[in-house]
Amino acid sequence: MDDSNDQKYYKYHPYQDLYHVPAPSLYNLPTSPEYLFDEEAAHQRRSWSENLQYYTGTGYLSGAIIGGAKGSFDGIRSAEPGDTMKLRINRILNSGGHVGRKFGNNLEAICDEVECGQGKCVANIQYPFGYMCQCDRGWTRTTNDDINDNLTFLPCVIPNCTLNYGGCQQTVPNPPSEKPVPWNASAFDPCYWIYCGGGNCTRNATYTHLCTCHSGFSNLLNVPYFPCYSQCTLGSDCASLGIKVSNTQATNNTAGGSSAAGNHGSSILPGKFHWMIILFVSMLMVLRI
């Protein structure tokens, strides 16, 4: 005989569990939860913060081990005849600790592979891609001030001087326009950010670019990844940044024009640093899993 209390089916009520829930349980929520859903918490894996700590710690430990080994070897080589054993051990420990901390905190080798344009490369594992570009005075990275400080890995190729787009008889390029920040792989496409002026952006490697100039235009400072401008576009104040300005146009372009802060697009410059960026993108993909 079937048990009448045994209900095989029941009416679904999505709000039945919310009637007797205490108010603190509803509103006292963490501001930065590790998991948004119970299904995520049930899956045995590292959270995004644990992943971040893991990879940061792994990078520091790897650099510290390599640097410590190099420093210890340098300490052994610097031993002199007549040194006591205590002095030799002290020299090895000091050299190994110093170089180990340097390799762990600062990836100095990165700056040997990265070009920051008119800026200085500062290496540190805490920065995106392990480095940042500190722009020289009068240069910037992008046109959007809201994201300019966040994209510190971009080179400094945009001059902050007068650019007169309407003072040339020849066809001039359109002034740069702001672009939204993409939340996909386009964020790592240099030609999405770069403003080449009177030229075309060519993606010559995975995350690098060149600006191929049209007739009548040339790269600023004759650097192939800088924007292309004609002489009539450059104002006289651009000469203070080391940009060659013709004497004829220097007088005509002093008035009007637009600031270089309105120029758009910087990108990672040509170099051998593609592997570091690919590693960073891979880490982001792991963190999202």
PDB file of C-alpha atoms in Angstrom:
ATOM      1  CA  MET A   1       0.000   0.000   0.000  1.00  0.00           C
ATOM      2  CA  ASP A   2       1.379   3.349  -0.923  1.00  0.00           C
ATOM      3  CA  ASP A   3       2.155   5.791   1.833  1.00  0.00           C
ATOM      4  CA  SER A   4      -0.140   8.800   1.432  1.00  0.00           C
ATOM      5  CA  ASN A   5       2.509  11.027   3.041  1.00  0.00           C
ATOM      6  CA  ASP A   6       5.076  10.101   0.444  1.00  0.00           C
ATOM      7  CA  GLN A   7       4.753  12.896  -2.105  1.00  0.00           C
ATOM      8  CA  LYS A   8       6.557  12.199  -5.311  1.00  0.00           C
ATOM      9  CA  TYR A   9       5.678  15.580  -6.714  1.00  0.00           C
ATOM     10  CA  TYR A  10       5.308  18.965  -5.097  1.00  0.00           C
ATOM     11  CA  LYS A  11       4.465  22.386  -6.334  1.00  0.00           C
ATOM     12  CA  TYR A  12       7.511  24.534  -6.991  1.00  0.00           C
ATOM     13  CA  HIS A  13       7.592  27.774  -5.051  1.00  0.00           C
ATOM     14  CA  PRO A  14      10.731  29.871  -5.773  1.00  0.00           C
ATOM     15  CA  TYR A  15      10.237  32.135  -2.750  1.00  0.00           C
ATOM     16  CA  GLN A  16       9.349  29.600  -0.070  1.00  0.00           C
ATOM     17  CA  ASP A  17      12.827  29.688   1.490  1.00  0.00           C
ATOM     18  CA  LEU A  18      12.785  33.468   1.839  1.00  0.00           C
ATOM     19  CA  TYR A  19       9.819  33.791   4.195  1.00  0.00           C
ATOM     20  CA  HIS A  20      11.592  32.888   7.419  1.00  0.00           C
ATOM     21  CA  VAL A  21      15.122  34.060   6.665  1.00  0.00           C
ATOM     22  CA  PRO A  22      16.545  36.495   9.280  1.00  0.00           C
ATOM     23  CA  ALA A  23      17.209  39.970   7.955  1.00  0.00           C
ATOM     24  CA  PRO A  24      20.958  39.923   8.826  1.00  0.00           C
ATOM     25  CA  SER A  25      21.367  36.852   6.643  1.00  0.00           C
ATOM     26  CA  LEU A  26      19.868  38.752   3.718  1.00  0.00           C
ATOM     27  CA  TYR A  27      21.705  42.042   3.987  1.00  0.00           C
ATOM     28  CA  ASN A  28      24.971  41.372   5.817  1.00  0.00           C
ATOM     29  CA  LEU A  29      26.799  40.200   2.722  1.00  0.00           C
ATOM     30  CA  PRO A  30      30.564  40.342   2.097  1.00  0.00           C
ATOM     31  CA  THR A  31      31.680  43.193  -0.122  1.00  0.00           C
ATOM     32  CA  SER A  32      34.151  40.999  -2.026  1.00  0.00           C
ATOM     33  CA  PRO A  33      32.939  37.387  -1.985  1.00  0.00           C
ATOM     34  CA  GLU A  34      35.258  34.639  -3.112  1.00  0.00           C
ATOM     35  CA  TYR A  35      32.416  32.905  -4.934  1.00  0.00           C
ATOM     36  CA  LEU A  36      29.244  34.351  -6.402  1.00  0.00           C
ATOM     37  CA  PHE A  37      27.345  31.061  -6.511  1.00  0.00           C
ATOM     38  CA  ASP A  38      27.188  27.950  -4.356  1.00  0.00           C
ATOM     39  CA  GLU A  39      28.131  25.861  -7.372  1.00  0.00           C
ATOM     40  CA  GLU A  40      31.461  27.663  -7.551  1.00  0.00           C
ATOM     41  CA  ALA A  41      32.184  27.030  -3.885  1.00  0.00           C
ATOM     42  CA  ALA A  42      31.379  23.335  -4.311  1.00  0.00           C
ATOM     43  CA  HIS A  43      33.948  23.010  -7.087  1.00  0.00           C
ATOM     44  CA  GLN A  44      37.303  22.141  -5.557  1.00  0.00           C
ATOM     45  CA  ARG A  45      39.762  24.647  -6.945  1.00  0.00           C
ATOM     46  CA  ARG A  46      41.627  27.804  -6.006  1.00  0.00           C
ATOM     47  CA  SER A  47      39.646  31.025  -5.907  1.00  0.00           C
ATOM     48  CA  TRP A  48      40.690  34.059  -7.959  1.00  0.00           C
ATOM     49  CA  SER A  49      42.439  35.663  -4.969  1.00  0.00           C
ATOM     50  CA  GLU A  50      44.236  32.430  -4.118  1.00  0.00           C
ATOM     51  CA  ASN A  51      45.297  32.121  -7.750  1.00  0.00           C
ATOM     52  CA  LEU A  52      46.626  35.667  -7.679  1.00  0.00           C
ATOM     53  CA  GLN A  53      48.604  34.979  -4.524  1.00  0.00           C
ATOM     54  CA  TYR A  54      49.825  31.673  -5.912  1.00  0.00           C
ATOM     55  CA  TYR A  55      51.184  33.058  -9.170  1.00  0.00           C
ATOM     56  CA  THR A  56      52.618  36.154  -7.502  1.00  0.00           C
ATOM     57  CA  GLY A  57      54.335  34.025  -4.894  1.00  0.00           C
ATOM     58  CA  THR A  58      55.570  31.575  -7.496  1.00  0.00           C
ATOM     59  CA  GLY A  59      57.034  34.395  -9.576  1.00  0.00           C
ATOM     60  CA  TYR A  60      58.746  35.950  -6.576  1.00  0.00           C
ATOM     61  CA  LEU A  61      60.074  32.606  -5.334  1.00  0.00           C
ATOM     62  CA  SER A  62      61.419  31.689  -8.769  1.00  0.00           C
ATOM     63  CA  GLY A  63      63.189  35.019  -9.086  1.00  0.00           C
ATOM     64  CA  ALA A  64      64.518  34.783  -5.536  1.00  0.00           C
ATOM     65  CA  ILE A  65      65.912  31.291  -6.119  1.00  0.00           C
ATOM     66  CA  ILE A  66      67.596  32.245  -9.389  1.00  0.00           C
ATOM     67  CA  GLY A  67      68.909  35.498  -7.951  1.00  0.00           C
ATOM     68  CA  GLY A  68      70.070  33.794  -4.775  1.00  0.00           C
ATOM     69  CA  ALA A  69      71.973  31.191  -6.773  1.00  0.00           C
ATOM     70  CA  LYS A  70      73.600  33.862  -8.930  1.00  0.00           C
ATOM     71  CA  GLY A  71      74.456  36.006  -5.912  1.00  0.00           C
ATOM     72  CA  SER A  72      75.918  33.036  -4.056  1.00  0.00           C
ATOM     73  CA  PHE A  73      78.044  32.162  -7.069  1.00  0.00           C
ATOM     74  CA  ASP A  74      79.256  35.759  -7.269  1.00  0.00           C
ATOM     75  CA  GLY A  75      80.064  35.643  -3.563  1.00  0.00           C
ATOM     76  CA  ILE A  76      82.139  32.504  -4.048  1.00  0.00           C
ATOM     77  CA  ARG A  77      84.016  34.059  -6.960  1.00  0.00           C
ATOM     78  CA  SER A  78      84.780  37.197  -4.972  1.00  0.00           C
ATOM     79  CA  ALA A  79      86.623  35.249  -2.279  1.00  0.00           C
ATOM     80  CA  GLU A  80      90.199  36.418  -1.748  1.00  0.00           C
ATOM     81  CA  PRO A  81      93.214  34.548  -0.422  1.00  0.00           C
ATOM     82  CA  GLY A  82      93.488  34.911   3.321  1.00  0.00           C
ATOM     83  CA  ASP A  83      89.741  35.277   3.944  1.00  0.00           C
ATOM     84  CA  THR A  84      88.462  33.378   6.921  1.00  0.00           C
ATOM     85  CA  MET A  85      85.664  30.862   6.519  1.00  0.00           C
ATOM     86  CA  LYS A  86      83.327  33.164   8.443  1.00  0.00           C
ATOM     87  CA  LEU A  87      84.058  36.051   6.083  1.00  0.00           C
ATOM     88  CA  ARG A  88      83.525  33.897   3.003  1.00  0.00           C
ATOM     89  CA  ILE A  89      80.185  32.584   4.279  1.00  0.00           C
ATOM     90  CA  ASN A  90      79.109  36.111   5.187  1.00  0.00           C
ATOM     91  CA  ARG A  91      80.005  37.366   1.705  1.00  0.00           C
ATOM     92  CA  ILE A  92      78.050  34.531   0.061  1.00  0.00           C
ATOM     93  CA  LEU A  93      74.975  35.119   2.222  1.00  0.00           C
ATOM     94  CA  ASN A  94      75.016  38.884   1.673  1.00  0.00           C
ATOM     95  CA  SER A  95      75.489  38.609  -2.087  1.00  0.00           C
ATOM     96  CA  GLY A  96      72.915  35.832  -2.448  1.00  0.00           C
ATOM     97  CA  GLY A  97      70.321  37.669  -0.364  1.00  0.00           C
ATOM     98  CA  HIS A  98      70.825  40.980  -2.158  1.00  0.00           C
ATOM     99  CA  VAL A  99      70.626  39.579  -5.678  1.00  0.00           C
ATOM    100  CA  GLY A 100      67.797  37.219  -4.695  1.00  0.00           C
ATOM    101  CA  ARG A 101      65.642  40.065  -3.421  1.00  0.00           C
ATOM    102  CA  LYS A 102      66.457  42.095  -6.513  1.00  0.00           C
ATOM    103  CA  PHE A 103      65.443  39.280  -8.867  1.00  0.00           C
ATOM    104  CA  GLY A 104      62.345  38.515  -6.821  1.00  0.00           C
ATOM    105  CA  ASN A 105      60.993  42.065  -6.654  1.00  0.00           C
ATOM    106  CA  ASN A 106      62.369  43.596  -9.832  1.00  0.00           C
ATOM    107  CA  LEU A 107      62.477  41.774 -13.132  1.00  0.00           C
ATOM    108  CA  GLU A 108      65.201  44.001 -14.503  1.00  0.00           C
ATOM    109  CA  ALA A 109      65.721  41.773 -17.540  1.00  0.00           C
ATOM    110  CA  ILE A 110      62.263  42.741 -18.786  1.00  0.00           C
ATOM    111  CA  CYS A 111      63.326  46.312 -19.459  1.00  0.00           C
ATOM    112  CA  ASP A 112      66.060  45.027 -21.759  1.00  0.00           C
ATOM    113  CA  GLU A 113      63.344  43.643 -24.046  1.00  0.00           C
ATOM    114  CA  VAL A 114      60.786  46.476 -23.773  1.00  0.00           C
ATOM    115  CA  GLU A 115      60.725  49.900 -25.411  1.00  0.00           C
ATOM    116  CA  CYS A 116      58.774  52.648 -23.671  1.00  0.00           C
ATOM    117  CA  GLY A 117      59.167  55.291 -26.370  1.00  0.00           C
ATOM    118  CA  GLN A 118      59.702  58.666 -24.701  1.00  0.00           C
ATOM    119  CA  GLY A 119      59.567  57.142 -21.243  1.00  0.00           C
ATOM    120  CA  LYS A 120      61.448  55.053 -18.723  1.00  0.00           C
ATOM    121  CA  CYS A 121      60.860  51.381 -18.047  1.00  0.00           C
ATOM    122  CA  VAL A 122      60.409  50.482 -14.378  1.00  0.00           C
ATOM    123  CA  ALA A 123      60.358  46.752 -13.627  1.00  0.00           C
ATOM    124  CA  ASN A 124      58.452  45.267 -10.725  1.00  0.00           C
ATOM    125  CA  ILE A 125      56.477  42.064 -10.355  1.00  0.00           C
ATOM    126  CA  GLN A 126      53.565  44.050  -8.912  1.00  0.00           C
ATOM    127  CA  TYR A 127      52.963  45.866 -12.227  1.00  0.00           C
ATOM    128  CA  PRO A 128      50.937  44.405 -15.121  1.00  0.00           C
ATOM    129  CA  PHE A 129      53.282  42.420 -17.383  1.00  0.00           C
ATOM    130  CA  GLY A 130      55.996  42.978 -14.745  1.00  0.00           C
ATOM    131  CA  TYR A 131      56.844  46.554 -15.745  1.00  0.00           C
ATOM    132  CA  MET A 132      55.455  50.038 -16.352  1.00  0.00           C
ATOM    133  CA  CYS A 133      56.421  52.950 -18.597  1.00  0.00           C
ATOM    134  CA  GLN A 134      56.951  56.275 -16.848  1.00  0.00           C
ATOM    135  CA  CYS A 135      56.423  58.921 -19.517  1.00  0.00           C
ATOM    136  CA  ASP A 136      58.783  61.852 -19.855  1.00  0.00           C
ATOM    137  CA  ARG A 137      57.360  65.310 -19.470  1.00  0.00           C
ATOM    138  CA  GLY A 138      55.396  66.284 -22.573  1.00  0.00           C
ATOM    139  CA  TRP A 139      54.502  62.732 -23.621  1.00  0.00           C
ATOM    140  CA  THR A 140      51.567  60.463 -22.904  1.00  0.00           C
ATOM    141  CA  ARG A 141      50.195  57.034 -23.808  1.00  0.00           C
ATOM    142  CA  THR A 142      46.553  57.392 -24.879  1.00  0.00           C
ATOM    143  CA  THR A 143      43.903  60.031 -25.341  1.00  0.00           C
ATOM    144  CA  ASN A 144      41.585  58.770 -22.645  1.00  0.00           C
ATOM    145  CA  ASP A 145      42.717  60.188 -19.322  1.00  0.00           C
ATOM    146  CA  ASP A 146      40.400  57.803 -17.490  1.00  0.00           C
ATOM    147  CA  ILE A 147      42.342  54.747 -18.638  1.00  0.00           C
ATOM    148  CA  ASN A 148      45.721  56.346 -19.293  1.00  0.00           C
ATOM    149  CA  ASP A 149      46.940  55.669 -15.759  1.00  0.00           C
ATOM    150  CA  ASN A 150      45.676  52.093 -15.867  1.00  0.00           C
ATOM    151  CA  LEU A 151      47.447  51.158 -19.109  1.00  0.00           C
ATOM    152  CA  THR A 152      50.914  51.726 -17.695  1.00  0.00           C
ATOM    153  CA  PHE A 153      52.428  49.015 -19.904  1.00  0.00           C
ATOM    154  CA  LEU A 154      51.795  51.094 -23.042  1.00  0.00           C
ATOM    155  CA  PRO A 155      54.679  53.151 -24.463  1.00  0.00           C
ATOM    156  CA  CYS A 156      54.831  56.934 -24.477  1.00  0.00           C
ATOM    157  CA  VAL A 157      54.526  57.932 -28.155  1.00  0.00           C
ATOM    158  CA  ILE A 158      51.947  60.750 -28.135  1.00  0.00           C
ATOM    159  CA  PRO A 159      53.423  64.282 -27.915  1.00  0.00           C
ATOM    160  CA  ASN A 160      51.739  66.918 -25.797  1.00  0.00           C
ATOM    161  CA  CYS A 161      52.119  69.831 -28.194  1.00  0.00           C
ATOM    162  CA  THR A 162      50.043  71.768 -30.733  1.00  0.00           C
ATOM    163  CA  LEU A 163      48.795  69.682 -33.655  1.00  0.00           C
ATOM    164  CA  ASN A 164      46.946  71.724 -36.277  1.00  0.00           C
ATOM    165  CA  TYR A 165      44.835  69.263 -38.262  1.00  0.00           C
ATOM    166  CA  GLY A 166      43.144  71.982 -40.330  1.00  0.00           C
ATOM    167  CA  GLY A 167      46.147  74.054 -41.377  1.00  0.00           C
ATOM    168  CA  CYS A 168      47.419  71.885 -44.209  1.00  0.00           C
ATOM    169  CA  GLN A 169      46.532  72.136 -47.876  1.00  0.00           C
ATOM    170  CA  GLN A 170      47.058  68.431 -48.330  1.00  0.00           C
ATOM    171  CA  THR A 171      44.671  65.809 -47.039  1.00  0.00           C
ATOM    172  CA  VAL A 172      45.206  65.387 -43.333  1.00  0.00           C
ATOM    173  CA  PRO A 173      44.226  62.416 -41.171  1.00  0.00           C
ATOM    174  CA  ASN A 174      41.192  62.631 -38.982  1.00  0.00           C
ATOM    175  CA  PRO A 175      41.916  63.567 -35.381  1.00  0.00           C
ATOM    176  CA  PRO A 176      42.010  60.576 -33.066  1.00  0.00           C
ATOM    177  CA  SER A 177      38.762  59.525 -31.448  1.00  0.00           C
ATOM    178  CA  GLU A 178      38.233  57.812 -28.129  1.00  0.00           C
ATOM    179  CA  LYS A 179      37.438  54.113 -28.155  1.00  0.00           C
ATOM    180  CA  PRO A 180      35.680  52.051 -25.510  1.00  0.00           C
ATOM    181  CA  VAL A 181      37.725  49.609 -23.496  1.00  0.00           C
ATOM    182  CA  PRO A 182      37.049  46.149 -24.975  1.00  0.00           C
ATOM    183  CA  TRP A 183      36.457  43.226 -22.661  1.00  0.00           C
ATOM    184  CA  ASN A 184      37.864  40.664 -25.055  1.00  0.00           C
ATOM    185  CA  ALA A 185      41.080  39.819 -26.882  1.00  0.00           C
ATOM    186  CA  SER A 186      40.994  43.185 -28.697  1.00  0.00           C
ATOM    187  CA  ALA A 187      42.391  44.762 -25.539  1.00  0.00           C
ATOM    188  CA  PHE A 188      45.706  43.104 -26.402  1.00  0.00           C
ATOM    189  CA  ASP A 189      45.641  44.096 -30.079  1.00  0.00           C
ATOM    190  CA  PRO A 190      48.091  46.994 -30.524  1.00  0.00           C
ATOM    191  CA  CYS A 191      46.314  48.275 -33.629  1.00  0.00           C
ATOM    192  CA  TYR A 192      43.123  48.730 -31.616  1.00  0.00           C
ATOM    193  CA  TRP A 193      44.820  51.343 -29.433  1.00  0.00           C
ATOM    194  CA  ILE A 194      47.414  52.834 -31.763  1.00  0.00           C
ATOM    195  CA  TYR A 195      46.882  56.109 -33.589  1.00  0.00           C
ATOM    196  CA  CYS A 196      49.159  56.160 -36.622  1.00  0.00           C
ATOM    197  CA  GLY A 197      48.007  59.551 -37.955  1.00  0.00           C
ATOM    198  CA  GLY A 198      48.751  59.670 -41.677  1.00  0.00           C
ATOM    199  CA  GLY A 199      49.627  56.017 -41.848  1.00  0.00           C
ATOM    200  CA  ASN A 200      48.377  52.506 -41.357  1.00  0.00           C
ATOM    201  CA  CYS A 201      48.938  50.324 -38.345  1.00  0.00           C
ATOM    202  CA  THR A 202      50.549  47.029 -39.222  1.00  0.00           C
ATOM    203  CA  ARG A 203      50.601  44.207 -36.738  1.00  0.00           C
ATOM    204  CA  ASN A 204      54.050  42.801 -37.335  1.00  0.00           C
ATOM    205  CA  ALA A 205      53.995  40.315 -34.476  1.00  0.00           C
ATOM    206  CA  THR A 206      51.621  38.940 -31.877  1.00  0.00           C
ATOM    207  CA  TYR A 207      51.449  42.070 -29.747  1.00  0.00           C
ATOM    208  CA  THR A 208      53.583  44.637 -31.610  1.00  0.00           C
ATOM    209  CA  HIS A 209      52.958  47.159 -34.356  1.00  0.00           C
ATOM    210  CA  LEU A 210      54.487  49.453 -36.944  1.00  0.00           C
ATOM    211  CA  CYS A 211      53.083  52.670 -38.414  1.00  0.00           C
ATOM    212  CA  THR A 212      53.506  52.653 -42.193  1.00  0.00           C
ATOM    213  CA  CYS A 213      53.279  56.286 -43.310  1.00  0.00           C
ATOM    214  CA  HIS A 214      51.575  57.555 -46.463  1.00  0.00           C
ATOM    215  CA  SER A 215      53.286  59.872 -48.923  1.00  0.00           C
ATOM    216  CA  GLY A 216      53.970  63.272 -47.355  1.00  0.00           C
ATOM    217  CA  PHE A 217      53.976  61.920 -43.804  1.00  0.00           C
ATOM    218  CA  SER A 218      56.764  60.637 -41.609  1.00  0.00           C
ATOM    219  CA  ASN A 219      57.096  58.996 -38.224  1.00  0.00           C
ATOM    220  CA  LEU A 220      57.797  61.253 -35.283  1.00  0.00           C
ATOM    221  CA  LEU A 221      61.489  61.152 -34.382  1.00  0.00           C
ATOM    222  CA  ASN A 222      61.899  58.724 -37.317  1.00  0.00           C
ATOM    223  CA  VAL A 223      60.843  55.855 -35.059  1.00  0.00           C
ATOM    224  CA  PRO A 224      58.724  53.327 -37.010  1.00  0.00           C
ATOM    225  CA  TYR A 225      56.169  52.742 -34.240  1.00  0.00           C
ATOM    226  CA  PHE A 226      55.494  56.456 -33.618  1.00  0.00           C
ATOM    227  CA  PRO A 227      52.499  58.179 -35.305  1.00  0.00           C
ATOM    228  CA  CYS A 228      52.852  59.667 -38.801  1.00  0.00           C
ATOM    229  CA  TYR A 229      52.483  63.445 -39.181  1.00  0.00           C
ATOM    230  CA  SER A 230      53.176  65.982 -41.893  1.00  0.00           C
ATOM    231  CA  GLN A 231      55.317  69.028 -41.172  1.00  0.00           C
ATOM    232  CA  CYS A 232      52.374  71.410 -41.526  1.00  0.00           C
ATOM    233  CA  THR A 233      50.560  69.640 -38.689  1.00  0.00           C
ATOM    234  CA  LEU A 234      53.294  70.130 -36.108  1.00  0.00           C
ATOM    235  CA  GLY A 235      53.171  73.306 -34.062  1.00  0.00           C
ATOM    236  CA  SER A 236      56.271  75.256 -33.114  1.00  0.00           C
ATOM    237  CA  ASP A 237      56.051  74.117 -29.496  1.00  0.00           C
ATOM    238  CA  CYS A 238      56.678  70.540 -30.644  1.00  0.00           C
ATOM    239  CA  ALA A 239      60.322  71.478 -31.135  1.00  0.00           C
ATOM    240  CA  SER A 240      60.740  71.582 -27.346  1.00  0.00           C
ATOM    241  CA  LEU A 241      60.079  67.836 -27.308  1.00  0.00           C
ATOM    242  CA  GLY A 242      62.890  67.133 -29.754  1.00  0.00           C
ATOM    243  CA  ILE A 243      60.572  66.887 -32.766  1.00  0.00           C
ATOM    244  CA  LYS A 244      61.957  68.439 -35.942  1.00  0.00           C
ATOM    245  CA  VAL A 245      59.672  71.267 -37.081  1.00  0.00           C
ATOM    246  CA  SER A 246      60.159  73.150 -40.360  1.00  0.00           C
ATOM    247  CA  ASN A 247      60.804  76.882 -40.021  1.00  0.00           C
ATOM    248  CA  THR A 248      58.012  77.724 -42.479  1.00  0.00           C
ATOM    249  CA  GLN A 249      55.340  75.886 -40.580  1.00  0.00           C
ATOM    250  CA  ALA A 250      56.652  76.745 -37.133  1.00  0.00           C
ATOM    251  CA  THR A 251      55.203  80.240 -37.440  1.00  0.00           C
ATOM    252  CA  ASN A 252      51.903  79.233 -39.044  1.00  0.00           C
ATOM    253  CA  ASN A 253      51.024  76.556 -36.507  1.00  0.00           C
ATOM    254  CA  THR A 254      51.528  78.460 -33.277  1.00  0.00           C
ATOM    255  CA  ALA A 255      47.817  79.319 -33.025  1.00  0.00           C
ATOM    256  CA  GLY A 256      44.972  76.839 -32.985  1.00  0.00           C
ATOM    257  CA  GLY A 257      45.292  73.125 -33.246  1.00  0.00           C
ATOM    258  CA  SER A 258      44.579  70.426 -30.749  1.00  0.00           C
ATOM    259  CA  SER A 259      46.503  69.081 -27.850  1.00  0.00           C
ATOM    260  CA  ALA A 260      48.327  65.814 -28.134  1.00  0.00           C
ATOM    261  CA  ALA A 261      46.234  64.623 -25.288  1.00  0.00           C
ATOM    262  CA  GLY A 262      43.645  64.186 -28.016  1.00  0.00           C
ATOM    263  CA  ASN A 263      45.829  61.743 -29.879  1.00  0.00           C
ATOM    264  CA  HIS A 264      44.926  58.155 -29.420  1.00  0.00           C
ATOM    265  CA  GLY A 265      46.614  54.845 -29.193  1.00  0.00           C
ATOM    266  CA  SER A 266      49.785  53.568 -27.760  1.00  0.00           C
ATOM    267  CA  SER A 267      50.822  49.993 -27.892  1.00  0.00           C
ATOM    268  CA  ILE A 268      53.519  47.653 -26.802  1.00  0.00           C
ATOM    269  CA  LEU A 269      56.528  48.390 -28.928  1.00  0.00           C
ATOM    270  CA  PRO A 270      58.455  45.968 -31.115  1.00  0.00           C
ATOM    271  CA  GLY A 271      60.766  43.783 -29.103  1.00  0.00           C
ATOM    272  CA  LYS A 272      61.211  40.279 -27.822  1.00  0.00           C
ATOM    273  CA  PHE A 273      58.655  40.586 -25.047  1.00  0.00           C
ATOM    274  CA  HIS A 274      55.771  38.726 -26.696  1.00  0.00           C
ATOM    275  CA  TRP A 275      56.295  35.677 -24.478  1.00  0.00           C
ATOM    276  CA  MET A 276      55.696  37.693 -21.305  1.00  0.00           C
ATOM    277  CA  ILE A 277      52.420  39.096 -22.612  1.00  0.00           C
ATOM    278  CA  ILE A 278      51.264  35.661 -23.746  1.00  0.00           C
ATOM    279  CA  LEU A 279      52.075  34.343 -20.267  1.00  0.00           C
ATOM    280  CA  PHE A 280      50.054  37.140 -18.681  1.00  0.00           C
ATOM    281  CA  VAL A 281      47.061  36.453 -20.936  1.00  0.00           C
ATOM    282  CA  SER A 282      47.297  32.759 -20.078  1.00  0.00           C
ATOM    283  CA  MET A 283      47.268  33.625 -16.376  1.00  0.00           C
ATOM    284  CA  LEU A 284      44.124  35.711 -16.879  1.00  0.00           C
ATOM    285  CA  MET A 285      42.447  32.785 -18.590  1.00  0.00           C
ATOM    286  CA  VAL A 286      43.408  30.492 -15.701  1.00  0.00           C
ATOM    287  CA  LEU A 287      42.012  32.959 -13.173  1.00  0.00           C
ATOM    288  CA  ARG A 288      38.642  32.979 -14.970  1.00  0.00           C
ATOM    289  CA  ILE A 289      38.351  29.193 -15.017  1.00  0.00           C
TER     290      ILE A 289
END
